[in-house]
């Protein structure tokens, strides 16, 4: 069967999906797993940090599903990517965390509908693992950077080693902001 050119769709990867000011001096990246209680708690911390550091911080969530202990984490990650293709990543991201104990494919489709995803192929894409390799790409990148457990945070590319509490991450962001003021970093 010949593939028509219009069927080749450019997939938006998670590394290109940020919340917060595009030009913010601090970039916070989290590697996480949607079935992890610690990641769900961290998600609440991130919401506070985004309000606190409005305009000074942008946030990016990368997938690191611990599939041996979280059987639904992979599909949940794929579902967030499916939603991302319609600009609904963050809505889906928060819905998945809110419902982290019910992450079967049918439930994920329900959450997608609730957040406004209109694709009729959403469930097919989940079943076919359309976004599986993007999730694996995040996972491999995380492993290369030394991520072994979740949540794992990076502040401006530096691994954050403290407990991911609001106070600790705030201090890390403040330190990164001070560093930015001292010397402009070339990207």
mmCIF file of C-alpha atoms in Angstrom:
data_model
loop_
_atom_site.group_PDB
_atom_site.id
_atom_site.type_symbol
_atom_site.label_atom_id
_atom_site.label_comp_id
_atom_site.label_asym_id
_atom_site.label_seq_id
_atom_site.Cartn_x
_atom_site.Cartn_y
_atom_site.Cartn_z
ATOM 1 C CA UNK A 1 0.000 0.000 0.000
ATOM 2 C CA UNK A 2 1.501 3.329 -1.048
ATOM 3 C CA UNK A 3 1.672 6.087 1.530
ATOM 4 C CA UNK A 4 0.437 9.440 0.413
ATOM 5 C CA UNK A 5 2.631 12.378 1.331
ATOM 6 C CA UNK A 6 -0.156 14.156 3.223
ATOM 7 C CA UNK A 7 -0.311 11.251 5.691
ATOM 8 C CA UNK A 8 3.177 12.014 6.964
ATOM 9 C CA UNK A 9 2.453 14.184 9.979
ATOM 10 C CA UNK A 10 5.123 16.067 11.861
ATOM 11 C CA UNK A 11 4.760 15.045 15.492
ATOM 12 C CA UNK A 12 5.314 17.720 18.123
ATOM 13 C CA UNK A 13 7.776 16.225 20.646
ATOM 14 C CA UNK A 14 7.570 16.978 24.365
ATOM 15 C CA UNK A 15 10.923 18.761 24.289
ATOM 16 C CA UNK A 16 9.199 21.527 22.293
ATOM 17 C CA UNK A 17 6.260 21.962 24.690
ATOM 18 C CA UNK A 18 6.696 24.572 27.398
ATOM 19 C CA UNK A 19 4.474 26.455 29.780
ATOM 20 C CA UNK A 20 5.603 29.873 30.958
ATOM 21 C CA UNK A 21 7.398 32.751 29.252
ATOM 22 C CA UNK A 22 9.324 31.661 26.144
ATOM 23 C CA UNK A 23 12.135 34.082 27.003
ATOM 24 C CA UNK A 24 12.265 33.249 30.708
ATOM 25 C CA UNK A 25 15.819 33.171 32.089
ATOM 26 C CA UNK A 26 15.201 29.890 33.920
ATOM 27 C CA UNK A 27 14.109 26.631 32.331
ATOM 28 C CA UNK A 28 12.880 23.916 34.655
ATOM 29 C CA UNK A 29 12.683 20.455 33.112
ATOM 30 C CA UNK A 30 11.106 17.518 34.876
ATOM 31 C CA UNK A 31 11.380 13.864 33.950
ATOM 32 C CA UNK A 32 8.296 12.172 35.292
ATOM 33 C CA UNK A 33 5.848 9.292 35.279
ATOM 34 C CA UNK A 34 2.073 9.798 35.315
ATOM 35 C CA UNK A 35 1.429 6.948 37.768
ATOM 36 C CA UNK A 36 3.964 8.191 40.310
ATOM 37 C CA UNK A 37 2.547 9.746 43.487
ATOM 38 C CA UNK A 38 5.775 11.716 43.936
ATOM 39 C CA UNK A 39 5.378 13.157 40.413
ATOM 40 C CA UNK A 40 1.751 14.059 41.123
ATOM 41 C CA UNK A 41 2.873 15.956 44.248
ATOM 42 C CA UNK A 42 5.645 17.598 42.211
ATOM 43 C CA UNK A 43 3.035 18.674 39.643
ATOM 44 C CA UNK A 44 1.261 20.681 42.369
ATOM 45 C CA UNK A 45 4.598 22.253 43.341
ATOM 46 C CA UNK A 46 5.241 23.205 39.693
ATOM 47 C CA UNK A 47 1.864 24.986 39.497
ATOM 48 C CA UNK A 48 2.857 27.134 42.491
ATOM 49 C CA UNK A 49 6.326 27.791 41.072
ATOM 50 C CA UNK A 50 4.888 28.909 37.718
ATOM 51 C CA UNK A 51 2.734 31.479 39.538
ATOM 52 C CA UNK A 52 5.561 32.559 41.852
ATOM 53 C CA UNK A 53 8.141 32.933 39.067
ATOM 54 C CA UNK A 54 5.771 34.206 36.384
ATOM 55 C CA UNK A 55 7.851 35.580 33.508
ATOM 56 C CA UNK A 56 11.084 34.267 35.050
ATOM 57 C CA UNK A 57 10.619 30.540 34.540
ATOM 58 C CA UNK A 58 9.393 28.197 31.882
ATOM 59 C CA UNK A 59 8.625 24.540 32.441
ATOM 60 C CA UNK A 60 8.978 21.444 30.306
ATOM 61 C CA UNK A 61 7.768 17.951 31.243
ATOM 62 C CA UNK A 62 9.575 14.957 29.781
ATOM 63 C CA UNK A 63 8.398 11.379 29.966
ATOM 64 C CA UNK A 64 10.193 8.811 32.075
ATOM 65 C CA UNK A 65 7.674 5.985 32.558
ATOM 66 C CA UNK A 66 8.807 3.393 35.084
ATOM 67 C CA UNK A 67 7.023 0.633 33.215
ATOM 68 C CA UNK A 68 8.133 -2.185 35.519
ATOM 69 C CA UNK A 69 6.162 -0.729 38.413
ATOM 70 C CA UNK A 70 3.649 1.460 36.547
ATOM 71 C CA UNK A 71 1.930 -0.561 33.811
ATOM 72 C CA UNK A 72 -0.155 2.395 32.524
ATOM 73 C CA UNK A 73 2.535 5.079 32.568
ATOM 74 C CA UNK A 74 3.631 4.480 28.975
ATOM 75 C CA UNK A 75 0.123 4.781 27.481
ATOM 76 C CA UNK A 76 -0.596 7.797 29.683
ATOM 77 C CA UNK A 77 2.548 9.474 28.316
ATOM 78 C CA UNK A 78 1.470 8.609 24.763
ATOM 79 C CA UNK A 79 -1.991 10.039 25.484
ATOM 80 C CA UNK A 80 -0.471 13.355 26.589
ATOM 81 C CA UNK A 81 1.432 13.469 23.301
ATOM 82 C CA UNK A 82 -1.733 12.690 21.364
ATOM 83 C CA UNK A 83 -3.379 15.661 23.089
ATOM 84 C CA UNK A 84 -0.280 17.783 22.424
ATOM 85 C CA UNK A 85 -0.839 17.454 18.691
ATOM 86 C CA UNK A 86 -3.987 19.544 19.203
ATOM 87 C CA UNK A 87 -2.351 22.008 21.572
ATOM 88 C CA UNK A 88 -3.871 20.333 24.641
ATOM 89 C CA UNK A 89 -0.748 18.884 26.274
ATOM 90 C CA UNK A 90 -0.975 20.770 29.586
ATOM 91 C CA UNK A 91 -4.713 20.199 29.941
ATOM 92 C CA UNK A 92 -4.209 16.466 29.369
ATOM 93 C CA UNK A 93 -1.094 16.415 31.560
ATOM 94 C CA UNK A 94 -3.082 17.786 34.504
ATOM 95 C CA UNK A 95 -6.100 15.546 33.803
ATOM 96 C CA UNK A 96 -3.885 12.442 33.787
ATOM 97 C CA UNK A 97 -2.301 13.391 37.104
ATOM 98 C CA UNK A 98 -5.727 14.107 38.567
ATOM 99 C CA UNK A 99 -6.936 10.621 37.512
ATOM 100 C CA UNK A 100 -3.635 8.755 37.916
ATOM 101 C CA UNK A 101 -5.318 5.673 39.383
ATOM 102 C CA UNK A 102 -7.512 5.169 36.299
ATOM 103 C CA UNK A 103 -5.311 5.203 33.215
ATOM 104 C CA UNK A 104 -6.657 2.522 30.909
ATOM 105 C CA UNK A 105 -6.992 3.393 27.213
ATOM 106 C CA UNK A 106 -10.752 4.030 27.426
ATOM 107 C CA UNK A 107 -10.292 6.309 30.462
ATOM 108 C CA UNK A 108 -7.500 8.173 28.677
ATOM 109 C CA UNK A 109 -9.821 8.735 25.718
ATOM 110 C CA UNK A 110 -12.457 10.124 28.109
ATOM 111 C CA UNK A 111 -9.957 12.584 29.625
ATOM 112 C CA UNK A 112 -8.862 13.628 26.147
ATOM 113 C CA UNK A 113 -12.483 14.405 25.219
ATOM 114 C CA UNK A 114 -12.944 16.313 28.489
ATOM 115 C CA UNK A 115 -9.954 18.563 27.737
ATOM 116 C CA UNK A 116 -11.112 19.227 24.181
ATOM 117 C CA UNK A 117 -9.204 16.762 21.992
ATOM 118 C CA UNK A 118 -11.330 16.188 18.889
ATOM 119 C CA UNK A 119 -9.277 13.618 16.966
ATOM 120 C CA UNK A 120 -11.349 10.592 16.021
ATOM 121 C CA UNK A 121 -8.075 8.620 15.826
ATOM 122 C CA UNK A 122 -7.049 9.269 19.443
ATOM 123 C CA UNK A 123 -7.817 5.742 20.686
ATOM 124 C CA UNK A 124 -6.381 4.137 17.514
ATOM 125 C CA UNK A 125 -3.187 6.155 18.008
ATOM 126 C CA UNK A 126 -2.976 4.865 21.592
ATOM 127 C CA UNK A 127 -3.575 1.259 20.561
ATOM 128 C CA UNK A 128 -1.062 1.564 17.699
ATOM 129 C CA UNK A 129 1.547 3.291 19.943
ATOM 130 C CA UNK A 130 1.783 6.157 17.450
ATOM 131 C CA UNK A 131 3.664 8.289 19.996
ATOM 132 C CA UNK A 132 5.559 5.451 21.673
ATOM 133 C CA UNK A 133 8.919 6.277 20.152
ATOM 134 C CA UNK A 134 8.641 9.928 21.325
ATOM 135 C CA UNK A 135 8.121 8.692 24.874
ATOM 136 C CA UNK A 136 11.074 6.312 24.504
ATOM 137 C CA UNK A 137 13.164 9.179 23.138
ATOM 138 C CA UNK A 138 12.469 11.199 26.324
ATOM 139 C CA UNK A 139 13.318 8.144 28.414
ATOM 140 C CA UNK A 140 16.633 7.558 26.598
ATOM 141 C CA UNK A 141 17.560 11.226 26.901
ATOM 142 C CA UNK A 142 16.772 11.100 30.619
ATOM 143 C CA UNK A 143 18.946 8.015 31.070
ATOM 144 C CA UNK A 144 21.804 9.751 29.222
ATOM 145 C CA UNK A 145 21.498 12.695 31.625
ATOM 146 C CA UNK A 146 21.671 10.398 34.640
ATOM 147 C CA UNK A 147 17.970 10.161 35.497
ATOM 148 C CA UNK A 148 17.268 6.933 37.371
ATOM 149 C CA UNK A 149 14.123 7.757 39.314
ATOM 150 C CA UNK A 150 11.263 10.242 39.146
ATOM 151 C CA UNK A 151 10.610 13.010 39.612
ATOM 152 C CA UNK A 152 13.975 14.274 38.353
ATOM 153 C CA UNK A 153 14.486 17.995 37.802
ATOM 154 C CA UNK A 154 16.961 20.047 35.835
ATOM 155 C CA UNK A 155 17.322 23.791 36.343
ATOM 156 C CA UNK A 156 18.921 25.391 33.288
ATOM 157 C CA UNK A 157 20.364 22.021 32.356
ATOM 158 C CA UNK A 158 21.819 21.242 35.794
ATOM 159 C CA UNK A 159 20.511 18.225 37.685
ATOM 160 C CA UNK A 160 18.679 19.380 40.819
ATOM 161 C CA UNK A 161 19.678 17.064 43.668
ATOM 162 C CA UNK A 162 17.467 18.221 46.551
ATOM 163 C CA UNK A 163 14.009 16.925 47.463
ATOM 164 C CA UNK A 164 11.536 18.469 44.985
ATOM 165 C CA UNK A 165 9.664 20.543 47.578
ATOM 166 C CA UNK A 166 8.391 24.031 46.872
ATOM 167 C CA UNK A 167 11.057 25.601 49.126
ATOM 168 C CA UNK A 168 13.941 23.610 47.662
ATOM 169 C CA UNK A 169 12.976 24.184 44.030
ATOM 170 C CA UNK A 170 12.317 27.894 44.736
ATOM 171 C CA UNK A 171 15.842 28.221 46.129
ATOM 172 C CA UNK A 172 17.245 26.430 43.089
ATOM 173 C CA UNK A 173 15.362 28.749 40.726
ATOM 174 C CA UNK A 174 16.434 31.837 42.725
ATOM 175 C CA UNK A 175 20.069 30.687 42.509
ATOM 176 C CA UNK A 176 19.736 30.154 38.743
ATOM 177 C CA UNK A 177 18.233 33.650 38.371
ATOM 178 C CA UNK A 178 21.158 35.189 40.291
ATOM 179 C CA UNK A 179 23.613 33.252 38.121
ATOM 180 C CA UNK A 180 21.887 34.534 34.955
ATOM 181 C CA UNK A 181 22.282 38.133 36.139
ATOM 182 C CA UNK A 182 26.007 37.657 36.721
ATOM 183 C CA UNK A 183 26.962 36.272 33.360
ATOM 184 C CA UNK A 184 24.916 36.023 30.178
ATOM 185 C CA UNK A 185 24.950 32.442 28.959
ATOM 186 C CA UNK A 186 25.258 31.815 25.234
ATOM 187 C CA UNK A 187 22.808 29.250 23.909
#
